[in-house]
Structures are given as structure tokens and as C-alpha cells.
Short mmCIF file of C-alpha atoms in Angstrom, two decimals:
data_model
loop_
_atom_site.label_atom_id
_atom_site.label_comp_id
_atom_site.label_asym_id
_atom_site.label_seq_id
_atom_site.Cartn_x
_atom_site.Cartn_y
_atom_site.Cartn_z
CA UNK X 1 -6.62 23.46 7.92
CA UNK X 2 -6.30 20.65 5.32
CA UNK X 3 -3.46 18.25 4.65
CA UNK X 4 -2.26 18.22 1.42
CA UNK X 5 0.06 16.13 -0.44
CA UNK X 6 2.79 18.00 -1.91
CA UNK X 7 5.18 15.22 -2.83
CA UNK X 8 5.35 11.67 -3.84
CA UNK X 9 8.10 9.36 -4.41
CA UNK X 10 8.55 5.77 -5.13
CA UNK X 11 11.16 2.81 -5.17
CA UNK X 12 11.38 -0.92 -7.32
CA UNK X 13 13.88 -3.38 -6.52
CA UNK X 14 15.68 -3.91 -9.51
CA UNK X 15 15.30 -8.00 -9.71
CA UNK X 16 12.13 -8.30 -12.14
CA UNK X 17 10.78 -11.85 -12.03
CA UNK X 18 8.23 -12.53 -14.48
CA UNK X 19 5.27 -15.25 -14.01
CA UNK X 20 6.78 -17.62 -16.80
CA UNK X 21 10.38 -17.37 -14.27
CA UNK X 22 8.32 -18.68 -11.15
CA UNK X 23 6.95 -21.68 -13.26
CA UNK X 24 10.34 -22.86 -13.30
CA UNK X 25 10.16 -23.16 -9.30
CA UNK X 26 6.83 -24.00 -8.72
CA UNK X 27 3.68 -26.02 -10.47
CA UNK X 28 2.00 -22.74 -11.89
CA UNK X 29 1.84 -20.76 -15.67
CA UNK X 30 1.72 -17.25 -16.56
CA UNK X 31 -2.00 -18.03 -17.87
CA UNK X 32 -2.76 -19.61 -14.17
CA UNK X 33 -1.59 -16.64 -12.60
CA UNK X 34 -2.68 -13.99 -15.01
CA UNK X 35 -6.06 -15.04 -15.15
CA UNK X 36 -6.49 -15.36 -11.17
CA UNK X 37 -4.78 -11.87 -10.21
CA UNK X 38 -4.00 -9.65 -12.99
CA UNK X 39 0.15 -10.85 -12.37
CA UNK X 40 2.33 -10.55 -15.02
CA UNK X 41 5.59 -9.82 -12.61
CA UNK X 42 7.00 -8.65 -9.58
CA UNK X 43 9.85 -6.87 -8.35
CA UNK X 44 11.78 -8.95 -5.46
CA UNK X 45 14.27 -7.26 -3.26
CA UNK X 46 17.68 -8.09 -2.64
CA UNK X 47 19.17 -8.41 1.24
CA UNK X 48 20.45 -5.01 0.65
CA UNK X 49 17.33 -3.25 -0.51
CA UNK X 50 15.56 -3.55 3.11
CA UNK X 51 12.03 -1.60 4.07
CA UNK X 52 14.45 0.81 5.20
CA UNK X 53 16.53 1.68 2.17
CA UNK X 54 13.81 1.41 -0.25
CA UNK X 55 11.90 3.87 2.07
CA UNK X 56 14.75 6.07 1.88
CA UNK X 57 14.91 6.14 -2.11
CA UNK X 58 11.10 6.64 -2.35
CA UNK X 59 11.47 9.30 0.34
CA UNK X 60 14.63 11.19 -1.78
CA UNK X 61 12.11 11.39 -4.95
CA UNK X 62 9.67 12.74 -2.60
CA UNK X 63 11.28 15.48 -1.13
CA UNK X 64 12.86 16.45 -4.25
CA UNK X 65 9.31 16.41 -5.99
CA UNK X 66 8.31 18.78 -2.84
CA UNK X 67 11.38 21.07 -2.72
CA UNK X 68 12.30 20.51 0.76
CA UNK X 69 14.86 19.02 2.52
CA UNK X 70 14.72 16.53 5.21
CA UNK X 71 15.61 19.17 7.99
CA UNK X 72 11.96 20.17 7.34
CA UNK X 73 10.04 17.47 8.44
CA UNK X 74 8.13 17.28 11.71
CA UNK X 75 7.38 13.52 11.62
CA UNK X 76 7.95 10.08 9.52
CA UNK X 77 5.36 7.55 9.97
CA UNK X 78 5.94 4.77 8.18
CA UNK X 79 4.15 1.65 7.07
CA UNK X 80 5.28 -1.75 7.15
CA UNK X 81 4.47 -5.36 8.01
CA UNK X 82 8.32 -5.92 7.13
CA UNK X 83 10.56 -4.27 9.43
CA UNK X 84 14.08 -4.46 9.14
CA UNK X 85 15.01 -5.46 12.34
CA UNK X 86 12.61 -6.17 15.23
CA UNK X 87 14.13 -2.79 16.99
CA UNK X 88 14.54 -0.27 16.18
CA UNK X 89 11.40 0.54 14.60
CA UNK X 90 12.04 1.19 10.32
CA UNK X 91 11.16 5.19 11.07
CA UNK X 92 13.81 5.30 12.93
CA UNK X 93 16.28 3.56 10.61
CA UNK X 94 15.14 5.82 7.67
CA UNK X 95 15.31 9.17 9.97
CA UNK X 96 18.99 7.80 10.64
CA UNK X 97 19.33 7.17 6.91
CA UNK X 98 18.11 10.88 5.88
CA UNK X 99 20.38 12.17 8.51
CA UNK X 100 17.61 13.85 10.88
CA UNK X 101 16.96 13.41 14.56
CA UNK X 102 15.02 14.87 17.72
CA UNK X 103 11.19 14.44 15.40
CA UNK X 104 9.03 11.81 15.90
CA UNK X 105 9.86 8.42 14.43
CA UNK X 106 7.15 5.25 14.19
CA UNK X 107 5.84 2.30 12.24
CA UNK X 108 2.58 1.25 11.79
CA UNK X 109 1.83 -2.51 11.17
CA UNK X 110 -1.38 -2.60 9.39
CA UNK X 111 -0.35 -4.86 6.62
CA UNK X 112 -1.92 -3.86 3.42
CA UNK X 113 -4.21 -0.76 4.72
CA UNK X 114 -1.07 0.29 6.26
CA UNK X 115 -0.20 3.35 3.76
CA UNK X 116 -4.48 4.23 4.56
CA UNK X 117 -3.87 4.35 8.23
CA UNK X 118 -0.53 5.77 8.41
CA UNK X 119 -1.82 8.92 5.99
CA UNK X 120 -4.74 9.15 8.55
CA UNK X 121 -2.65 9.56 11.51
CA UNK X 122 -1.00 12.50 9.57
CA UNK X 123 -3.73 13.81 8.94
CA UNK X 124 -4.46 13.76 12.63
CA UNK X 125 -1.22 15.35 13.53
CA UNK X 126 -1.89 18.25 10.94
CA UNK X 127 -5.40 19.04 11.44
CA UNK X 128 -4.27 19.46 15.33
CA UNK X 129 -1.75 21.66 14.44
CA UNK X 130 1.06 19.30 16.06
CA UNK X 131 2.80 19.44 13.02
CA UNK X 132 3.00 21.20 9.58
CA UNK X 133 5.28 18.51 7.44
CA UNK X 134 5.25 14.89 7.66
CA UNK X 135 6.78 11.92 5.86
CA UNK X 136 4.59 8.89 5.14
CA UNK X 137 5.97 5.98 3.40
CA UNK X 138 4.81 2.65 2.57
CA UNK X 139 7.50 -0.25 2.46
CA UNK X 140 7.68 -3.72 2.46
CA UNK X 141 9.73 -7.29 1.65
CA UNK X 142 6.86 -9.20 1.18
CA UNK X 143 9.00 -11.93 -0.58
CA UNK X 144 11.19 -12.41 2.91
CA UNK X 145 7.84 -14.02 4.18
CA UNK X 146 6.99 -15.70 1.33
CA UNK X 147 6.82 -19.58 1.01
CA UNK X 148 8.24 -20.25 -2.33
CA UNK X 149 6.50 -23.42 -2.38
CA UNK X 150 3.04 -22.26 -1.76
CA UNK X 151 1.68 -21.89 -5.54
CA UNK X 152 -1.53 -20.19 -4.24
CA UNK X 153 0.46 -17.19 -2.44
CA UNK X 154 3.88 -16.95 -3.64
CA UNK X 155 2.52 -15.67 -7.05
CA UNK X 156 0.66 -13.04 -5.05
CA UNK X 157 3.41 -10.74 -3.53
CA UNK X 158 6.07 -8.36 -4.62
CA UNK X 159 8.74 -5.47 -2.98
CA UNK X 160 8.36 -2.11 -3.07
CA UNK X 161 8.40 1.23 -1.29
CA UNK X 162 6.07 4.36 -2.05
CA UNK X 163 6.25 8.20 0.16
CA UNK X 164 4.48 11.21 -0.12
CA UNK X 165 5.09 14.49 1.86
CA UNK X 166 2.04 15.77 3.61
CA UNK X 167 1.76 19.35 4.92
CA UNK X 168 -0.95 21.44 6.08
CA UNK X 169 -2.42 24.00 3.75
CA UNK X 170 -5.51 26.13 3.19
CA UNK X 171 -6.00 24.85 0.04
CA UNK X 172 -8.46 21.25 -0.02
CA UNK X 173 -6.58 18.18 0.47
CA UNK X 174 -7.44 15.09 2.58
CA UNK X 175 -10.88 15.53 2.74
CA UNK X 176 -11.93 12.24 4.91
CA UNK X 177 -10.00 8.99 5.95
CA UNK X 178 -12.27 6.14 7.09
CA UNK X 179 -10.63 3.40 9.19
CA UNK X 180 -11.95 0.00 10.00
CA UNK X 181 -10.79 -3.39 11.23
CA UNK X 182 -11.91 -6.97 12.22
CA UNK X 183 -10.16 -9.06 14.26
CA UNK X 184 -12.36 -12.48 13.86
CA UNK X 185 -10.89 -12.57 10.79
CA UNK X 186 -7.31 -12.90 11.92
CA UNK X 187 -7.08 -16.85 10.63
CA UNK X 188 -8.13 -16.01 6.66
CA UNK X 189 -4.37 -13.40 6.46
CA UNK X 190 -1.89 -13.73 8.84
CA UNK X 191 2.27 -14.84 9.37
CA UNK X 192 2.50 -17.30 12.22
CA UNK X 193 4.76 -15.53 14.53
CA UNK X 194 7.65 -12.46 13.82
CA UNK X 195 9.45 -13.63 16.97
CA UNK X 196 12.15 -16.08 16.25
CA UNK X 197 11.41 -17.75 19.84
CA UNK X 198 8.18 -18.52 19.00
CA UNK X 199 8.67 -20.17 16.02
CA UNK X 200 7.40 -23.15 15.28
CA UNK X 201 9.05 -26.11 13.20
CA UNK X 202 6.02 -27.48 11.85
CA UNK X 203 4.81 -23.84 10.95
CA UNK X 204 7.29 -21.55 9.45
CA UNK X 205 6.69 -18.01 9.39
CA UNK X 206 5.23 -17.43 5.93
CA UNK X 207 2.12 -15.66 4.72
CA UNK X 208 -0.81 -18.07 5.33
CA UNK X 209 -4.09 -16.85 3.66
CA UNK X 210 -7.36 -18.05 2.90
CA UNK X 211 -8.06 -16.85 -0.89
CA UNK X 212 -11.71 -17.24 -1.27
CA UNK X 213 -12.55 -16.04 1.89
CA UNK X 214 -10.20 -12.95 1.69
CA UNK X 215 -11.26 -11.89 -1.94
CA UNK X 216 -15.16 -12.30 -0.67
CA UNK X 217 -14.79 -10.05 2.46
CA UNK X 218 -12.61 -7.52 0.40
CA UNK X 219 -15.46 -6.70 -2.41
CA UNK X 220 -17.93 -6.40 0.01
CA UNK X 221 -15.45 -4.19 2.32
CA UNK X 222 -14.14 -1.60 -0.14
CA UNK X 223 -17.40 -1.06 -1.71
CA UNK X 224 -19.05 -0.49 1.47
CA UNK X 225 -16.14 2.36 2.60
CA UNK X 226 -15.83 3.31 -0.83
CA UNK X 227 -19.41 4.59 -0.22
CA UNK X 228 -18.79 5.44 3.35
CA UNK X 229 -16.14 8.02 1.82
CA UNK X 230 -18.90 9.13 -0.71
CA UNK X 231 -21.59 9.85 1.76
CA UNK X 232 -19.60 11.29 4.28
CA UNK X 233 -18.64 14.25 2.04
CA UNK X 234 -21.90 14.33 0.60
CA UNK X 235 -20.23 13.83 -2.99
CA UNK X 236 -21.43 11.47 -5.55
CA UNK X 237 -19.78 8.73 -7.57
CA UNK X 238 -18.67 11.12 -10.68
CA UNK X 239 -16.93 13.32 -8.17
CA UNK X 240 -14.05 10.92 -8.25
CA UNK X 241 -11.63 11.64 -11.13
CA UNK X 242 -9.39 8.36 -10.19
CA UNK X 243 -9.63 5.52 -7.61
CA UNK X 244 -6.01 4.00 -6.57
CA UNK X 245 -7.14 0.64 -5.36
CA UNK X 246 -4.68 -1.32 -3.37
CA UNK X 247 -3.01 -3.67 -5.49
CA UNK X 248 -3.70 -7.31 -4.63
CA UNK X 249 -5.88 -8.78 -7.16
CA UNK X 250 -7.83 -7.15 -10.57
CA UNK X 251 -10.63 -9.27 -10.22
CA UNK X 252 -11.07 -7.16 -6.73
CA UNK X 253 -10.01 -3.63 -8.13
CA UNK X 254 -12.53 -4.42 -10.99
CA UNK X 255 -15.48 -5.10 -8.68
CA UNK X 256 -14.83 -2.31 -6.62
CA UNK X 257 -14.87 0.24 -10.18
CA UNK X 258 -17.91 -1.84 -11.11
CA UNK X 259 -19.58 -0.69 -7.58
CA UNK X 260 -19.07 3.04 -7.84
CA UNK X 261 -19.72 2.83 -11.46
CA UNK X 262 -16.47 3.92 -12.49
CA UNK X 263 -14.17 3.63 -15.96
CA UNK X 264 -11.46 1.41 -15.29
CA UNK X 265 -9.70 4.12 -17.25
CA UNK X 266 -10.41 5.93 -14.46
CA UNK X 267 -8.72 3.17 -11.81
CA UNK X 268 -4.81 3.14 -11.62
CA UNK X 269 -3.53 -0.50 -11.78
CA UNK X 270 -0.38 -1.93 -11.10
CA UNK X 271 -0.67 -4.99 -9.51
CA UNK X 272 0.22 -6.38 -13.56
CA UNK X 273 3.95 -4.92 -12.72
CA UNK X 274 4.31 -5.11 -9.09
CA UNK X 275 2.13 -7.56 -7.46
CA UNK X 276 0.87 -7.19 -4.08
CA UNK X 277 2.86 -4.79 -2.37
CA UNK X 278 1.25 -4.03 0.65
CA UNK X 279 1.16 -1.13 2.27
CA UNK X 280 3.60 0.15 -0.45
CA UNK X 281 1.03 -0.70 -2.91
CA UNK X 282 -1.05 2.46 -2.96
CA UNK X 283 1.43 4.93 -2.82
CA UNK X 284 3.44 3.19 -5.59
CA UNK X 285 0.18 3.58 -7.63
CA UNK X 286 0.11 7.02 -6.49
CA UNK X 287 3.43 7.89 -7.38
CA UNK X 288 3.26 6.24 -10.66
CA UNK X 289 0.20 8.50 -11.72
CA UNK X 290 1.40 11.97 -10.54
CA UNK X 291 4.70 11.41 -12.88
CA UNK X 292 3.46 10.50 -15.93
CA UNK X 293 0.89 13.12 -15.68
CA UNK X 294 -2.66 11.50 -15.40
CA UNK X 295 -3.44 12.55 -12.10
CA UNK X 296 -3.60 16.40 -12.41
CA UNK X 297 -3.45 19.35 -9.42
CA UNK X 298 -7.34 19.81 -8.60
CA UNK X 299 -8.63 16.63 -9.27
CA UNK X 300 -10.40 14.53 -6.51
CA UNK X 301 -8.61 10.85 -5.60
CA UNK X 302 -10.40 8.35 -3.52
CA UNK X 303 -7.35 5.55 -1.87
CA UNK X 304 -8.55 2.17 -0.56
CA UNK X 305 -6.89 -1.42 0.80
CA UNK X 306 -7.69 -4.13 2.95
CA UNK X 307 -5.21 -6.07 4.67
CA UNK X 308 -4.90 -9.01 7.54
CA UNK X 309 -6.58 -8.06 10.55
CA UNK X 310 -8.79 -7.98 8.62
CA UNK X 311 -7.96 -3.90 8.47
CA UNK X 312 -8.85 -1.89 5.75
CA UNK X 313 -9.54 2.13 4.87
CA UNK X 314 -9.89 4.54 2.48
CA UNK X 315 -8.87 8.25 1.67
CA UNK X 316 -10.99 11.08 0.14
CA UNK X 317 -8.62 13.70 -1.48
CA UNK X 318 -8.03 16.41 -3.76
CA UNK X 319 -4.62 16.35 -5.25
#
């Protein structure tokens, strides 16, 4: 039994704010930030367009693309570092928004490798034969915890939501998912505290991060479970057809093609519209590709991201 993706969806805010708008607010350029990231824009969310709702719009376009109907999912695992309330959990919100109940509901807070781990616990699921359809989504409002002051990471981060329907099949699909995570690192990514009691005056809760010591773990990282993907399924590098790289920086996607030897025509980028997303990142990419026809049925995908923990992943599969 594989699990195979048989619909993906995405969602944008509809606020577009280029590089040369957040120069306005803060001492930056479009050439800093270009040069830096790969950032020409970013989509920020308004108070109505939650984790929630954009889930629910990327989920729509995904069930649509899979020709089901909610009533036929087993399970929605969702990925987020950007809840919409601190309970209930956003699964549950967007089960309440599709108008389903009884199936399992859950988020998974794994910051940028969220989307990775969330499609390997379906995978889990599947393979066990707990369930045959599951909803995974990827959403976040990165720009709620984002200190508009900070030049070096308010240029960094954008909103978004991305879902794919998973089901289990005969047919080749998720071939491997390869999890890993480091907690010494927890000081180089992190948000000082979600709980409004523990708060502190002096440290608001806004993405902190260490750049140079995030962007040299992360080559090293995704390379090394790039490979682990690779070796696992005894497949070399031309096996993979297109690598969707989680979107935080180019300088890091292009490293990471430049390690398995790979044309970056062959690499799906977005982080020049979108920014870092987070966990909505990769299946944004995804999305993006399966509709305007470059990825193909048959064709072999390899996911990766790395986010705070440090936690990162990555996904063999044939589309």
C-alpha cells in the first residue's frame, strides 16, 4: 500500500507587498533584500484570512482537484506554527469550516518542516491501514509574529496556505519520508513565548533568528537528507525529475540543487513571490507546479524544509 497524492490546492492573501513598499517602513531596498533571499514580495494576510480560512480555501481547490467531497475524508492534519486561537486546535476549526465531524482533527507545530512531518504522519496512518483519505494542509500568518522593525527578519516572511489530499493506492506514491530534529539549536529560530501570560515586556513575541547560523546548518542539513532520501531508495541523483525546496532563502535552495547536481530548471521556486511561508511553503510550491503543468503524473518529486527546532525532513515521491 502506497500513499498517493491525488489533490493539491493552494491559497494567497490578496494584500501583495512588494520589497520597494517595506523600504518605506523600514531601513532596507529591494536590491538589499533581493540579493540576500531571492524576495521580491510577499503576500500578508488580513485579520480575516486566519490559518484557518486560508486552510479552508486551499483545502476547497484540493478536493475539487481530487473529486471528492469532504464527507470522504478520514483525517485532517494540519500544519501550523500560527494557530488561530490557542484552542481549539486549527484542524478542528477547518473540519468545522468544511462542515465534517466525528474524524480525527490535529495540528502539528513543526514550524517550517511542518508540511514534511505532517505528510509523514499520513503516510503512517495509510500504510497502517487506519485510514484511506486524509487532508494535509500547510498554513500560516507568519506576519502576526513578525517585528516590523527588525530589517533582518521582517523581509523574510510571508502568508499562505497549501493542501493536498492523500489516499492510499497500489499505484507508487510516497516512497520514503525522513524526519529529523535538534533541539540545541532552539536559540538560532524561535518566538519567545505563544502564551500571553508569559509574555515578557522587554521581549515581545516575534520571530527571533540567528541568520548566519540558520542558513549554515540548513545547507549542510538538506543536503545530507536530501541524500539520506537518495540512498534509502537506492535511487540516484537523476532519478529526481523536480526538487520543491522549502522556500526561505535562494541562496539555500541553490546550494541544495548544486549538491544533488540538479538544474535549477529542475527546482520549483517561489520564495521570489511568497517569501517564507513556512510550513505552507512547500505545498504552495507544490500546488503551483501541478497547475500549470510542469510537474507531470509519473514523475518522481523529492520535498525538503528545515525549520526552528531545529526540525527538518524530506519526502521521496512519485506524483
Amino acid at each position: 500500500m502506497y500513499t498517493r497524492i491525488i489533490g493539491t490546492g493552494s491559497y494567497l492573501p490578496k494584500q501583495i507587498v512588494s520589497n520597494d513598499e517595506l523600504a518605506k517602513r523600514v531601513d532596507t531596498s529591494d536590491e538589499w533584500i533581493f540579493t540576500r533571499t531571492g524576495i521580491r514580495s510577499r503576500h500578508i494576510a488580513s485579520g480575516e484570512e486566519t490559518s484557518s480560512y486560508m486552510g479552508h480555501q486551499a483545502s476547497l481547490k484540493a478536493l475539487a482537484a481530487a473529486e471528492l467531497q469532504a464527507s470522504d475524508l478520514d483525517m485532517i492534519i494540519v500544519a501550523t506554527t500560527t494557530p488561530d486561537k490557542g484552542l481549539p486546535n486549527t484542524a478542528c476549526l477547518l473540519q468545522e469550516r468544511l462542515g465534517i465531524s466525528a474524524i480525527p482533527a490535529f495540528d502539528i507545530t513543526v514550524a517550517c518542516a511542518g508540511f514534511i512531518y505532517a505528510l509523514s504522519v499520513a503516510d503512517q496512518f495509510i500504510r497502517t491501514g487506519s485510514a484511506k483519505t486524509i487532508l494535509v494542509v500547510g498554513a500560516e500568518v507568519l506576519t502576526a509574529v513578525t517585528d516590523w522593525s527588525d530589517r533582518s527578519t521582517c523581509v523574510l516572511f510571508g502568508d499562505g496556505a497549501g493542501a493536498v489530499i492523500v489516499q492510499g493506492s497500489e499505484k507508487p506514491g510516497i516512497l520514503s519520508t525522513h524526519l529529523h530534529a535538534d533541539g540545541r539549536q532552539k536559540d538560532n529560530l524561535y518566538i519567545p513565548s505563544p502564551l500571553p501570560g508569559q509574555a515578557r515586556a522587554d521581549e515581545p513575541s516575534y520571530i527571533r533568528m540567528q541568520g548566519r547560523e540558520v542558513f549554515r546548518f540548513a545547507v549542510k542539513a538538506l543536503g545530507d537528507v536530501v541524500e539520506e532520501a537518495l540512498k534509502a531508495n537506492h535511487l540516484p541523483q537523476s532519478a529526481i525529475d523536480w526538487l520543491i525546496p522549502h522556500q526561505a532563502n535562494l541562496r539555500i535552495i541553490t546550494a541544495t540543487a548544486e549538491k544533488l547536481q540538479l538544474s535549477m530548471d529542475k527546482v520549483v521556486v517561489t520564495v521570489d513571490r511568497h517569501a517564507n511561508t513556512s510550513a505552507a511553503s512547500v505545498p504552495l510550491a507544490l500546488d503551483e507546479a501541478v497547475r500549470d503543468g510542469r510537474i507531470q503524473r509519473g514523475q518522481t518529486l523529492l520535498l525538503e524544509a528545515i525549520g526552528g527546532g531545529f526540525v527538518w525532513g524530506s519526502a521521496l515521491i512519485v506524483y
